[in-house]
Short mmCIF file of C-alpha atoms in Angstrom, two decimals:
data_model
loop_
_atom_site.label_atom_id
_atom_site.label_comp_id
_atom_site.label_asym_id
_atom_site.label_seq_id
_atom_site.Cartn_x
_atom_site.Cartn_y
_atom_site.Cartn_z
CA UNK O 1 223.83 104.86 157.28
CA UNK O 2 220.20 105.91 157.47
CA UNK O 3 219.39 108.77 159.81
CA UNK O 4 216.74 107.86 162.35
CA UNK O 5 216.55 111.23 164.04
CA UNK O 6 217.44 114.61 162.61
CA UNK O 7 217.70 117.54 164.97
CA UNK O 8 217.63 120.95 163.30
CA UNK O 9 218.60 124.10 165.16
CA UNK O 10 217.04 123.05 168.47
CA UNK O 11 217.16 125.48 171.40
CA UNK O 12 215.63 124.77 174.80
CA UNK O 13 214.78 127.11 177.64
CA UNK O 14 213.64 126.91 181.25
CA UNK O 15 211.98 130.13 182.39
CA UNK O 16 213.33 131.74 179.21
CA UNK O 17 216.89 130.86 180.24
CA UNK O 18 218.68 129.05 177.44
CA UNK O 19 220.02 125.63 178.43
CA UNK O 20 220.55 124.17 174.98
CA UNK O 21 221.63 126.38 172.10
CA UNK O 22 220.93 125.80 168.39
CA UNK O 23 221.78 122.14 168.38
CA UNK O 24 221.87 120.26 165.09
CA UNK O 25 222.69 116.60 165.18
CA UNK O 26 221.82 113.43 163.28
CA UNK O 27 221.35 110.06 164.90
CA UNK O 28 221.79 107.04 162.66
CA UNK O 29 219.64 103.94 162.73
CA UNK O 30 220.97 101.12 164.94
CA UNK O 31 223.78 103.13 166.43
CA UNK O 32 224.49 103.86 170.05
CA UNK O 33 225.16 107.56 170.36
CA UNK O 34 226.67 108.60 173.67
CA UNK O 35 226.31 112.10 174.98
CA UNK O 36 228.88 113.10 177.54
CA UNK O 37 229.52 116.35 179.34
CA UNK O 38 229.57 117.89 182.81
CA UNK O 39 226.45 118.81 184.77
CA UNK O 40 224.29 121.61 183.30
CA UNK O 41 225.49 120.94 179.78
CA UNK O 42 221.98 120.23 178.48
CA UNK O 43 222.35 116.46 177.98
CA UNK O 44 219.27 115.41 179.88
CA UNK O 45 217.25 118.33 178.54
CA UNK O 46 218.08 117.15 175.03
CA UNK O 47 217.00 113.60 175.88
CA UNK O 48 213.78 114.68 177.52
CA UNK O 49 213.02 116.84 174.49
CA UNK O 50 213.31 113.86 172.15
CA UNK O 51 210.32 112.04 173.66
CA UNK O 52 208.73 115.24 174.91
CA UNK O 53 208.79 114.37 178.61
CA UNK O 54 209.81 118.00 179.09
CA UNK O 55 206.46 119.14 177.75
CA UNK O 56 205.11 118.32 181.23
CA UNK O 57 207.23 121.11 182.66
CA UNK O 58 205.42 124.46 182.35
CA UNK O 59 208.64 126.49 182.58
CA UNK O 60 210.06 124.71 179.54
CA UNK O 61 209.97 126.09 176.00
CA UNK O 62 211.87 125.39 172.80
CA UNK O 63 212.48 126.36 169.19
CA UNK O 64 213.71 124.31 166.26
CA UNK O 65 212.70 121.00 164.76
CA UNK O 66 213.30 117.31 165.41
CA UNK O 67 212.45 114.72 162.77
CA UNK O 68 211.86 111.06 163.46
CA UNK O 69 212.15 109.44 160.00
CA UNK O 70 210.50 112.36 158.28
CA UNK O 71 207.88 113.33 160.89
CA UNK O 72 208.38 116.41 163.04
CA UNK O 73 208.00 115.07 166.57
CA UNK O 74 206.51 118.34 167.81
CA UNK O 75 203.56 117.85 165.46
CA UNK O 76 203.02 114.26 166.53
CA UNK O 77 200.58 112.96 169.08
CA UNK O 78 202.54 112.66 172.32
CA UNK O 79 201.39 109.13 173.12
CA UNK O 80 202.36 107.88 169.66
CA UNK O 81 205.74 109.57 169.90
CA UNK O 82 206.54 108.04 173.29
CA UNK O 83 205.52 104.64 172.03
CA UNK O 84 208.12 105.01 169.26
CA UNK O 85 210.80 106.65 171.45
CA UNK O 86 211.08 104.93 174.83
CA UNK O 87 213.00 106.34 177.76
CA UNK O 88 214.90 104.83 180.66
CA UNK O 89 215.38 107.12 183.66
CA UNK O 90 218.41 107.55 185.88
CA UNK O 91 216.73 105.94 188.86
CA UNK O 92 214.86 102.71 188.16
CA UNK O 93 211.13 103.33 188.56
CA UNK O 94 209.28 100.03 188.79
CA UNK O 95 205.53 100.47 189.11
CA UNK O 96 204.18 99.21 192.46
CA UNK O 97 202.81 95.97 191.00
CA UNK O 98 204.24 92.53 190.19
CA UNK O 99 207.09 91.93 187.74
CA UNK O 100 204.62 90.44 185.28
CA UNK O 101 202.21 93.36 185.57
CA UNK O 102 205.06 95.84 185.08
CA UNK O 103 205.89 94.38 181.67
CA UNK O 104 202.33 93.92 180.52
CA UNK O 105 201.08 97.30 181.74
CA UNK O 106 201.91 99.43 178.70
CA UNK O 107 201.04 96.84 175.99
CA UNK O 108 197.66 96.39 177.69
CA UNK O 109 196.95 100.12 177.95
CA UNK O 110 198.12 100.79 174.40
CA UNK O 111 195.94 97.99 173.07
CA UNK O 112 198.85 96.00 171.67
CA UNK O 113 197.49 92.74 173.01
CA UNK O 114 194.36 91.23 171.55
CA UNK O 115 194.38 87.85 173.27
CA UNK O 116 195.28 87.02 176.84
CA UNK O 117 197.43 84.11 175.67
CA UNK O 118 199.82 86.55 174.02
CA UNK O 119 200.71 88.12 177.36
CA UNK O 120 202.95 85.33 178.62
CA UNK O 121 204.92 85.33 175.38
CA UNK O 122 205.44 89.10 175.47
CA UNK O 123 206.59 89.02 179.10
CA UNK O 124 209.02 86.17 178.47
CA UNK O 125 210.48 87.73 175.34
CA UNK O 126 210.90 91.18 176.91
CA UNK O 127 212.59 89.77 180.02
CA UNK O 128 214.89 87.60 177.90
CA UNK O 129 215.87 90.56 175.72
CA UNK O 130 216.71 92.54 178.85
CA UNK O 131 218.68 89.54 180.19
CA UNK O 132 216.56 89.31 183.30
CA UNK O 133 214.49 86.21 182.52
CA UNK O 134 216.71 83.66 184.25
CA UNK O 135 216.77 85.62 187.49
CA UNK O 136 213.03 86.20 187.80
CA UNK O 137 211.23 83.48 185.84
CA UNK O 138 210.15 81.69 189.03
CA UNK O 139 208.71 84.75 190.74
CA UNK O 140 206.95 86.76 188.07
CA UNK O 141 204.04 87.45 190.38
CA UNK O 142 206.12 88.90 193.20
CA UNK O 143 206.48 92.64 193.67
CA UNK O 144 208.87 94.46 191.35
CA UNK O 145 209.82 96.63 194.32
CA UNK O 146 211.65 93.68 195.89
CA UNK O 147 214.18 93.38 193.05
CA UNK O 148 217.68 94.79 193.45
CA UNK O 149 218.53 98.14 191.86
CA UNK O 150 220.22 96.56 188.84
CA UNK O 151 217.38 94.10 188.33
CA UNK O 152 214.86 96.93 188.60
CA UNK O 153 216.69 98.87 185.92
CA UNK O 154 216.71 95.87 183.59
CA UNK O 155 213.02 95.37 184.36
CA UNK O 156 212.47 98.95 183.21
CA UNK O 157 214.35 98.12 179.99
CA UNK O 158 212.16 95.05 179.51
CA UNK O 159 209.09 97.22 180.07
CA UNK O 160 210.19 99.49 177.20
CA UNK O 161 211.01 96.54 174.93
CA UNK O 162 207.51 95.17 175.45
CA UNK O 163 206.05 98.05 173.46
CA UNK O 164 208.67 97.60 170.75
CA UNK O 165 209.86 101.18 170.21
CA UNK O 166 212.22 102.33 167.47
CA UNK O 167 214.49 104.44 169.62
CA UNK O 168 215.46 104.02 173.28
CA UNK O 169 216.81 106.92 175.32
CA UNK O 170 219.00 106.08 178.30
CA UNK O 171 219.35 108.86 180.85
CA UNK O 172 222.40 108.00 182.97
CA UNK O 173 220.96 104.51 183.44
CA UNK O 174 223.79 103.27 185.66
CA UNK O 175 224.33 106.25 187.95
CA UNK O 176 222.83 104.39 190.91
CA UNK O 177 224.22 100.93 190.15
CA UNK O 178 227.24 98.93 191.26
CA UNK O 179 229.88 97.90 188.66
CA UNK O 180 228.50 94.38 188.13
CA UNK O 181 224.94 95.60 187.57
CA UNK O 182 226.35 98.30 185.31
CA UNK O 183 228.15 95.68 183.23
CA UNK O 184 224.89 93.76 182.82
CA UNK O 185 222.97 96.84 181.70
CA UNK O 186 225.74 97.70 179.23
CA UNK O 187 225.65 94.15 177.90
CA UNK O 188 221.96 94.37 177.15
CA UNK O 189 222.50 97.78 175.54
CA UNK O 190 224.98 96.36 173.05
CA UNK O 191 222.61 93.45 172.44
CA UNK O 192 219.74 95.88 171.77
CA UNK O 193 221.71 97.86 169.20
CA UNK O 194 220.88 95.20 166.62
CA UNK O 195 217.23 96.18 166.65
CA UNK O 196 216.98 99.65 168.15
CA UNK O 197 218.56 103.05 167.90
CA UNK O 198 220.02 104.09 171.23
CA UNK O 199 220.90 107.47 172.68
CA UNK O 200 222.85 107.24 175.91
CA UNK O 201 223.44 110.16 178.21
CA UNK O 202 226.16 109.36 180.68
CA UNK O 203 228.39 110.97 183.25
CA UNK O 204 230.71 108.04 182.94
CA UNK O 205 233.21 108.74 180.15
CA UNK O 206 234.48 105.17 180.23
CA UNK O 207 230.98 103.84 179.74
CA UNK O 208 230.63 105.94 176.60
CA UNK O 209 233.88 104.53 175.25
CA UNK O 210 232.81 100.97 176.05
CA UNK O 211 229.40 100.86 174.42
CA UNK O 212 228.87 103.58 171.85
CA UNK O 213 229.63 103.84 168.18
CA UNK O 214 229.65 107.64 168.21
CA UNK O 215 230.08 110.13 171.03
CA UNK O 216 228.98 113.74 171.34
CA UNK O 217 230.47 116.14 173.86
CA UNK O 218 228.15 118.82 175.27
CA UNK O 219 229.34 121.80 177.27
CA UNK O 220 227.26 124.67 178.68
CA UNK O 221 224.35 123.90 176.37
CA UNK O 222 226.40 123.61 173.22
CA UNK O 223 227.55 120.70 171.14
CA UNK O 224 231.33 120.96 171.17
CA UNK O 225 232.27 117.92 169.17
CA UNK O 226 230.78 114.74 167.75
CA UNK O 227 232.73 111.89 166.18
CA UNK O 228 233.22 108.14 166.04
CA UNK O 229 233.88 107.05 169.61
CA UNK O 230 237.32 105.60 169.03
CA UNK O 231 238.41 108.67 167.13
CA UNK O 232 236.99 111.14 169.66
CA UNK O 233 238.71 109.41 172.54
CA UNK O 234 242.05 109.03 170.79
CA UNK O 235 242.39 112.32 168.97
CA UNK O 236 239.74 114.89 169.86
CA UNK O 237 239.78 117.98 167.67
CA UNK O 238 238.86 120.36 170.46
CA UNK O 239 241.01 121.19 173.46
CA UNK O 240 237.95 121.29 175.73
CA UNK O 241 236.93 117.75 174.73
CA UNK O 242 240.39 116.50 175.50
CA UNK O 243 240.39 118.22 178.88
CA UNK O 244 237.06 116.62 179.77
CA UNK O 245 237.77 113.07 178.69
CA UNK O 246 241.16 113.03 180.29
CA UNK O 247 239.57 114.20 183.51
CA UNK O 248 241.10 117.65 183.74
CA UNK O 249 237.70 119.13 184.58
CA UNK O 250 234.09 118.05 185.06
CA UNK H 1 216.25 136.12 234.89
CA UNK H 2 216.58 133.11 237.10
CA UNK H 3 218.95 130.54 235.74
CA UNK H 4 217.71 127.02 236.38
CA UNK H 5 220.20 124.25 236.34
CA UNK H 6 219.82 122.01 233.23
CA UNK H 7 218.56 119.01 235.15
CA UNK H 8 215.83 120.96 236.88
CA UNK H 9 214.70 122.76 233.72
CA UNK H 10 214.56 119.41 231.92
CA UNK H 11 212.34 118.02 234.66
CA UNK H 12 210.15 121.10 234.68
CA UNK H 13 209.56 121.17 230.94
CA UNK H 14 208.89 117.45 230.93
CA UNK H 15 206.25 117.90 233.63
CA UNK H 16 204.54 120.77 231.81
CA UNK H 17 204.41 118.89 228.51
CA UNK H 18 203.12 115.76 230.23
CA UNK H 19 200.41 117.68 232.09
CA UNK H 20 199.25 119.32 228.87
CA UNK H 21 198.84 115.88 227.32
CA UNK H 22 196.92 114.61 230.34
CA UNK H 23 194.66 117.68 230.19
CA UNK H 24 193.88 116.88 226.57
CA UNK H 25 193.03 113.26 227.22
CA UNK H 26 191.15 113.48 230.53
CA UNK H 27 187.97 115.26 229.31
CA UNK H 28 187.50 112.72 226.51
CA UNK H 29 187.84 109.82 228.91
CA UNK H 30 185.48 111.46 231.41
CA UNK H 31 182.85 112.15 228.73
CA UNK H 32 182.95 108.59 227.46
CA UNK H 33 182.87 107.23 231.02
CA UNK H 34 179.85 109.32 232.06
CA UNK H 35 177.91 108.52 228.93
CA UNK H 36 178.55 104.79 229.28
CA UNK H 37 177.80 104.79 233.02
CA UNK H 38 174.49 106.61 232.64
CA UNK H 39 173.44 105.27 229.28
CA UNK H 40 174.43 101.62 229.20
CA UNK H 41 171.34 100.54 231.16
CA UNK H 42 169.07 101.95 228.43
CA UNK H 43 170.65 99.98 225.61
CA UNK H 44 168.48 96.98 224.93
CA UNK H 45 167.46 95.27 221.72
CA UNK H 46 164.05 96.89 222.06
CA UNK H 47 165.63 100.36 222.45
CA UNK H 48 167.47 99.95 219.14
CA UNK H 49 164.63 98.41 217.14
CA UNK H 50 161.33 99.98 218.16
CA UNK H 51 159.43 103.22 217.79
CA UNK H 52 159.32 105.80 220.59
CA UNK H 53 156.42 105.55 223.06
CA UNK H 54 154.85 107.71 225.81
CA UNK H 55 155.86 111.04 224.24
CA UNK H 56 159.38 109.68 223.60
CA UNK H 57 159.89 108.78 227.24
CA UNK H 58 159.84 105.09 226.45
CA UNK H 59 160.17 102.71 223.54
CA UNK H 60 163.10 102.94 221.20
CA UNK H 61 164.94 105.24 218.84
CA UNK H 62 164.79 103.20 215.64
CA UNK H 63 163.44 106.04 213.44
CA UNK H 64 166.25 108.34 214.58
CA UNK H 65 168.91 105.73 213.85
CA UNK H 66 167.46 104.99 210.42
CA UNK H 67 167.03 108.69 209.72
CA UNK H 68 170.66 109.46 210.44
CA UNK H 69 171.84 106.43 208.46
CA UNK H 70 169.77 107.32 205.40
CA UNK H 71 170.83 110.97 205.35
CA UNK H 72 174.51 110.07 205.79
CA UNK H 73 174.38 107.36 203.11
CA UNK H 74 172.76 109.70 200.60
CA UNK H 75 175.17 112.52 201.44
CA UNK H 76 178.32 110.44 201.01
CA UNK H 77 176.96 108.84 197.81
CA UNK H 78 176.59 112.34 196.36
CA UNK H 79 179.72 113.98 197.70
CA UNK H 80 182.33 111.23 197.25
CA UNK H 81 182.22 110.82 193.44
CA UNK H 82 182.02 114.58 192.85
CA UNK H 83 184.76 115.31 195.38
CA UNK H 84 187.14 112.68 194.00
CA UNK H 85 186.59 113.85 190.41
CA UNK H 86 187.24 117.46 191.39
CA UNK H 87 190.37 116.41 193.29
CA UNK H 88 191.64 114.49 190.25
CA UNK H 89 191.04 117.50 188.05
CA UNK H 90 192.82 119.88 190.41
CA UNK H 91 195.77 117.58 191.10
CA UNK H 92 196.33 115.95 187.74
CA UNK H 93 194.97 118.23 185.05
CA UNK H 94 194.57 121.85 186.11
CA UNK H 95 197.35 124.18 185.04
CA UNK H 96 198.96 125.94 187.96
CA UNK H 97 197.71 129.43 187.13
CA UNK H 98 196.12 132.18 189.19
CA UNK H 99 192.57 130.88 188.71
CA UNK H 100 193.50 127.37 189.90
CA UNK H 101 195.27 128.81 192.91
CA UNK H 102 192.21 130.87 193.81
CA UNK H 103 189.96 127.81 193.45
CA UNK H 104 192.26 125.75 195.67
CA UNK H 105 192.36 128.50 198.28
CA UNK H 106 188.57 128.84 198.18
CA UNK H 107 188.14 125.10 198.72
CA UNK H 108 190.40 125.09 201.75
CA UNK H 109 188.55 128.07 203.23
CA UNK H 110 185.10 126.66 202.50
CA UNK H 111 185.92 123.85 204.91
CA UNK H 112 185.97 126.45 207.68
CA UNK H 113 182.48 127.87 207.10
CA UNK H 114 180.23 127.20 210.14
CA UNK H 115 177.71 124.43 209.54
CA UNK H 116 174.77 126.60 210.54
CA UNK H 117 175.54 128.81 207.53
CA UNK H 118 175.37 125.77 205.28
CA UNK H 119 172.08 124.90 206.97
CA UNK H 120 170.61 128.26 206.11
CA UNK H 121 171.87 127.95 202.56
CA UNK H 122 170.29 124.47 202.27
CA UNK H 123 167.01 125.83 203.57
CA UNK H 124 166.98 128.59 200.98
CA UNK H 125 168.13 126.53 197.97
CA UNK H 126 166.99 122.94 198.43
CA UNK H 127 164.04 123.20 200.79
CA UNK H 128 162.45 126.35 199.41
CA UNK H 129 163.78 127.21 195.96
CA UNK H 130 163.96 123.64 194.61
CA UNK H 131 160.85 122.77 196.63
CA UNK H 132 162.31 119.56 198.02
CA UNK H 133 160.77 120.43 201.37
CA UNK H 134 162.28 119.41 204.67
CA UNK H 135 163.44 115.96 203.59
CA UNK H 136 166.19 113.36 203.56
CA UNK H 137 167.36 114.51 200.14
CA UNK H 138 167.45 118.19 201.09
CA UNK H 139 169.50 117.34 204.19
CA UNK H 140 171.79 115.02 202.25
CA UNK H 141 172.43 117.62 199.54
CA UNK H 142 173.22 120.27 202.15
CA UNK H 143 175.58 117.92 203.97
CA UNK H 144 177.30 116.98 200.69
CA UNK H 145 177.97 120.61 199.91
CA UNK H 146 179.34 121.09 203.39
CA UNK H 147 181.54 118.00 203.15
CA UNK H 148 182.74 118.54 199.56
CA UNK H 149 185.71 120.78 200.47
CA UNK H 150 186.86 118.25 203.07
CA UNK H 151 186.59 115.34 200.63
CA UNK H 152 188.41 117.30 197.93
CA UNK H 153 191.20 118.29 200.30
CA UNK H 154 191.78 114.78 201.68
CA UNK H 155 191.54 113.22 198.21
CA UNK H 156 194.02 115.71 196.82
CA UNK H 157 196.55 114.97 199.49
CA UNK H 158 196.02 111.24 198.85
CA UNK H 159 196.67 111.79 195.12
CA UNK H 160 199.70 113.97 195.80
CA UNK H 161 201.22 111.29 198.03
CA UNK H 162 201.58 108.99 195.01
CA UNK H 163 205.18 109.57 193.82
CA UNK H 164 205.45 111.75 190.72
CA UNK H 165 207.93 109.28 189.23
CA UNK H 166 205.16 106.67 188.82
CA UNK H 167 203.29 109.07 186.57
CA UNK H 168 206.45 109.83 184.64
CA UNK H 169 207.24 106.15 184.14
CA UNK H 170 203.73 105.49 182.87
CA UNK H 171 203.63 108.52 180.56
CA UNK H 172 207.08 107.71 179.14
CA UNK H 173 205.67 104.39 177.90
CA UNK H 174 203.16 106.20 175.70
CA UNK H 175 200.28 105.61 178.12
CA UNK H 176 197.81 108.49 178.11
CA UNK H 177 197.31 110.83 181.01
CA UNK H 178 193.85 109.54 181.86
CA UNK H 179 194.99 105.90 181.79
CA UNK H 180 197.90 106.85 184.03
CA UNK H 181 195.47 108.39 186.50
CA UNK H 182 193.05 105.49 186.21
CA UNK H 183 195.51 102.59 186.47
CA UNK H 184 198.48 103.98 188.42
CA UNK H 185 197.55 107.03 190.48
CA UNK H 186 194.02 106.16 191.64
CA UNK H 187 194.71 102.59 192.85
CA UNK H 188 197.57 103.91 194.96
CA UNK H 189 195.55 106.84 196.30
CA UNK H 190 192.45 104.86 197.25
CA UNK H 191 193.50 104.10 200.86
CA UNK H 192 193.91 107.83 201.55
CA UNK H 193 190.68 108.71 199.78
CA UNK H 194 188.77 106.02 201.70
CA UNK H 195 190.15 107.13 205.04
CA UNK H 196 189.08 110.70 204.30
CA UNK H 197 185.64 109.52 203.23
CA UNK H 198 185.06 107.44 206.36
CA UNK H 199 186.14 110.28 208.62
CA UNK H 200 183.74 112.54 206.72
CA UNK H 201 180.95 110.06 207.33
CA UNK H 202 181.61 110.06 211.04
CA UNK H 203 181.73 113.86 211.04
CA UNK H 204 178.40 114.31 209.28
CA UNK H 205 176.72 111.59 211.39
CA UNK H 206 176.94 113.93 214.34
CA UNK H 207 176.08 117.07 212.39
CA UNK H 208 173.08 118.85 213.92
CA UNK H 209 172.74 122.42 212.71
CA UNK H 210 172.48 121.70 208.98
CA UNK H 211 169.98 118.90 209.54
CA UNK H 212 167.87 121.09 211.79
CA UNK H 213 167.10 123.40 208.85
CA UNK H 214 166.75 120.85 206.11
CA UNK H 215 165.76 117.36 207.16
CA UNK H 216 164.95 116.79 210.80
CA UNK H 217 161.53 116.56 212.37
CA UNK H 218 160.51 116.69 216.01
CA UNK H 219 158.71 113.41 215.75
CA UNK H 220 157.68 111.21 212.84
CA UNK H 221 155.28 108.40 213.69
CA UNK H 222 156.51 106.11 210.91
CA UNK H 223 159.79 104.99 209.39
CA UNK H 224 161.04 106.90 206.29
CA UNK H 225 159.47 105.68 203.02
CA UNK H 226 161.26 107.82 200.45
CA UNK H 227 164.01 110.41 200.20
CA UNK H 228 161.36 113.12 200.25
CA UNK H 229 160.28 112.20 203.78
CA UNK H 230 161.11 114.18 206.88
CA UNK H 231 163.04 112.10 209.37
CA UNK H 232 164.09 112.02 212.95
CA UNK H 233 167.86 112.03 213.42
CA UNK H 234 170.00 111.04 216.37
CA UNK H 235 171.66 114.39 217.12
CA UNK H 236 168.42 116.36 216.83
CA UNK H 237 166.47 113.73 218.75
CA UNK H 238 169.06 113.99 221.50
CA UNK H 239 168.62 117.75 221.61
CA UNK H 240 164.84 117.44 221.83
CA UNK H 241 164.67 114.81 224.53
CA UNK H 242 167.19 116.60 226.69
CA UNK H 243 165.65 120.09 226.44
CA UNK H 244 162.03 119.93 225.29
CA UNK H 245 160.46 117.05 227.15
CA UNK H 246 159.83 117.20 230.89
CA UNK H 247 160.44 114.17 233.11
CA UNK H 248 162.62 112.47 230.55
CA UNK H 249 164.34 109.41 232.08
CA UNK H 250 168.04 110.19 232.23
CA UNK H 251 169.20 106.82 231.00
CA UNK H 252 167.26 107.29 227.73
CA UNK H 253 169.06 110.58 227.08
CA UNK H 254 172.47 109.10 227.80
CA UNK H 255 171.54 105.90 225.97
CA UNK H 256 170.78 107.92 222.83
CA UNK H 257 174.06 109.79 223.20
CA UNK H 258 175.84 106.45 223.59
CA UNK H 259 174.33 105.09 220.38
CA UNK H 260 175.43 108.20 218.48
CA UNK H 261 178.89 108.03 220.03
CA UNK H 262 179.25 104.36 219.15
CA UNK H 263 178.23 105.03 215.55
CA UNK H 264 180.82 107.77 215.17
CA UNK H 265 183.57 105.86 216.97
CA UNK H 266 182.89 102.75 214.88
CA UNK H 267 183.36 104.81 211.74
CA UNK H 268 186.66 106.23 212.96
CA UNK H 269 187.76 102.76 213.96
CA UNK H 270 186.92 101.41 210.50
CA UNK H 271 188.92 104.30 209.02
CA UNK H 272 191.95 103.40 211.12
CA UNK H 273 191.73 99.70 210.26
CA UNK H 274 191.37 100.50 206.55
CA UNK H 275 194.42 102.69 206.66
CA UNK H 276 196.51 100.05 208.44
CA UNK H 277 195.33 97.37 206.02
CA UNK H 278 196.26 99.38 202.92
CA UNK H 279 199.52 100.63 204.38
CA UNK H 280 200.63 97.04 204.93
CA UNK H 281 199.72 96.15 201.36
CA UNK H 282 201.52 99.14 199.91
CA UNK H 283 204.70 98.18 198.16
CA UNK H 284 206.53 101.48 198.05
#
């Protein structure tokens, strides 16, 4: 397997307080890597470091290196990096415009579209890949705010797909969704694995076991254990991992 | 202490609160009523569209209306773009350090400086130092400086009312910060910015002290030709005809006040309608 992302000795701090300690981890191309762990274990911080959303926070600082196929992401232009590593947030955030405009917004701004005729094709493809097309094809011009929570979240996935990134980060994407919507989002995740590398942060241990090829367990800012998902869930090496996945704490 | 029974104290406090509200509303209603009652008879087409006659005792107030309109238009054309740009810088770009905090504090406090002080400043800088003379442009520049803190403050609160998550969503897609401001934040902040701007316009339409130093003339026999002309303005004209000219017909004084009042109220009304219109269109 080819490594898409290599994290070397990464430590993250808020107001000089360490929240993620010397993390080294490799993420393979076209895998879904789940990150599980209780609150305050540094999962989201790790995710927001990967596409540098945390750089917006003035209290945040970090040491260490992260490579995206050979390039250190901290030396890259932030816009280019975020185009290559997309991110889905815990709460769906549709922009306050139509469904169509939501999808086409980033490609337009990034100059990915040269002709207007390409727009329709991009919108259709992105919505199909996020398995939302059939539900919204007749009302593309209506407000994205009127969609249900699950539809909004898939719209946000479609919005990321429209700029064709290499890696997609999912930050507890189903925490606000009902089980049926969750199933749909998980379905599209497995579908997307063919073409993208996915990192999924989740509070839902079962979700990790359902969708991911490998799972990492974080605790108090440290990586406790990482292994193939089926192996980690059946025979974890660490006692703390076992306690967490069997629901004894967290 | 006397213990009132709950029912009585409820009634008492209700009455006091209600009376306070009535006291706040009554003077406004009385003012508007008196001005309309005494001034309505003066309002004719001729009054609005002709030059003053007989030492201002007759004729119309066209030059004063035009004077006020031209000064206000120039002032808002100068202050709005600068104010909005400064607000964008402070809200979206400036790092939250000591210097920024001092600047923000200064802006808020500048809004409280008395207008006569701005007038004196305008006289020294624009009229005398820059040699613009007493003119529309000198008055407009002074008013823009006076209004800038207000515009910046209202624009900033309009920008801040756009949810932070919209910015995050846009940035996470690789869209640059400026494009995020331009295509996501600004369109959603425009209703608030516009409302602030319109209220500023109505505020400076009635402004007298600043204009007195920098733009207004006792009487100008012709309509303004250029921005370097002195002009008559409604508030100053009102002051003159009610204090400086003997045997002034009362209905002309109140008529002038009515025109000024209508101008200001129209602006506020437009501001309210704009706000309602945009609030209905808002999708979040």
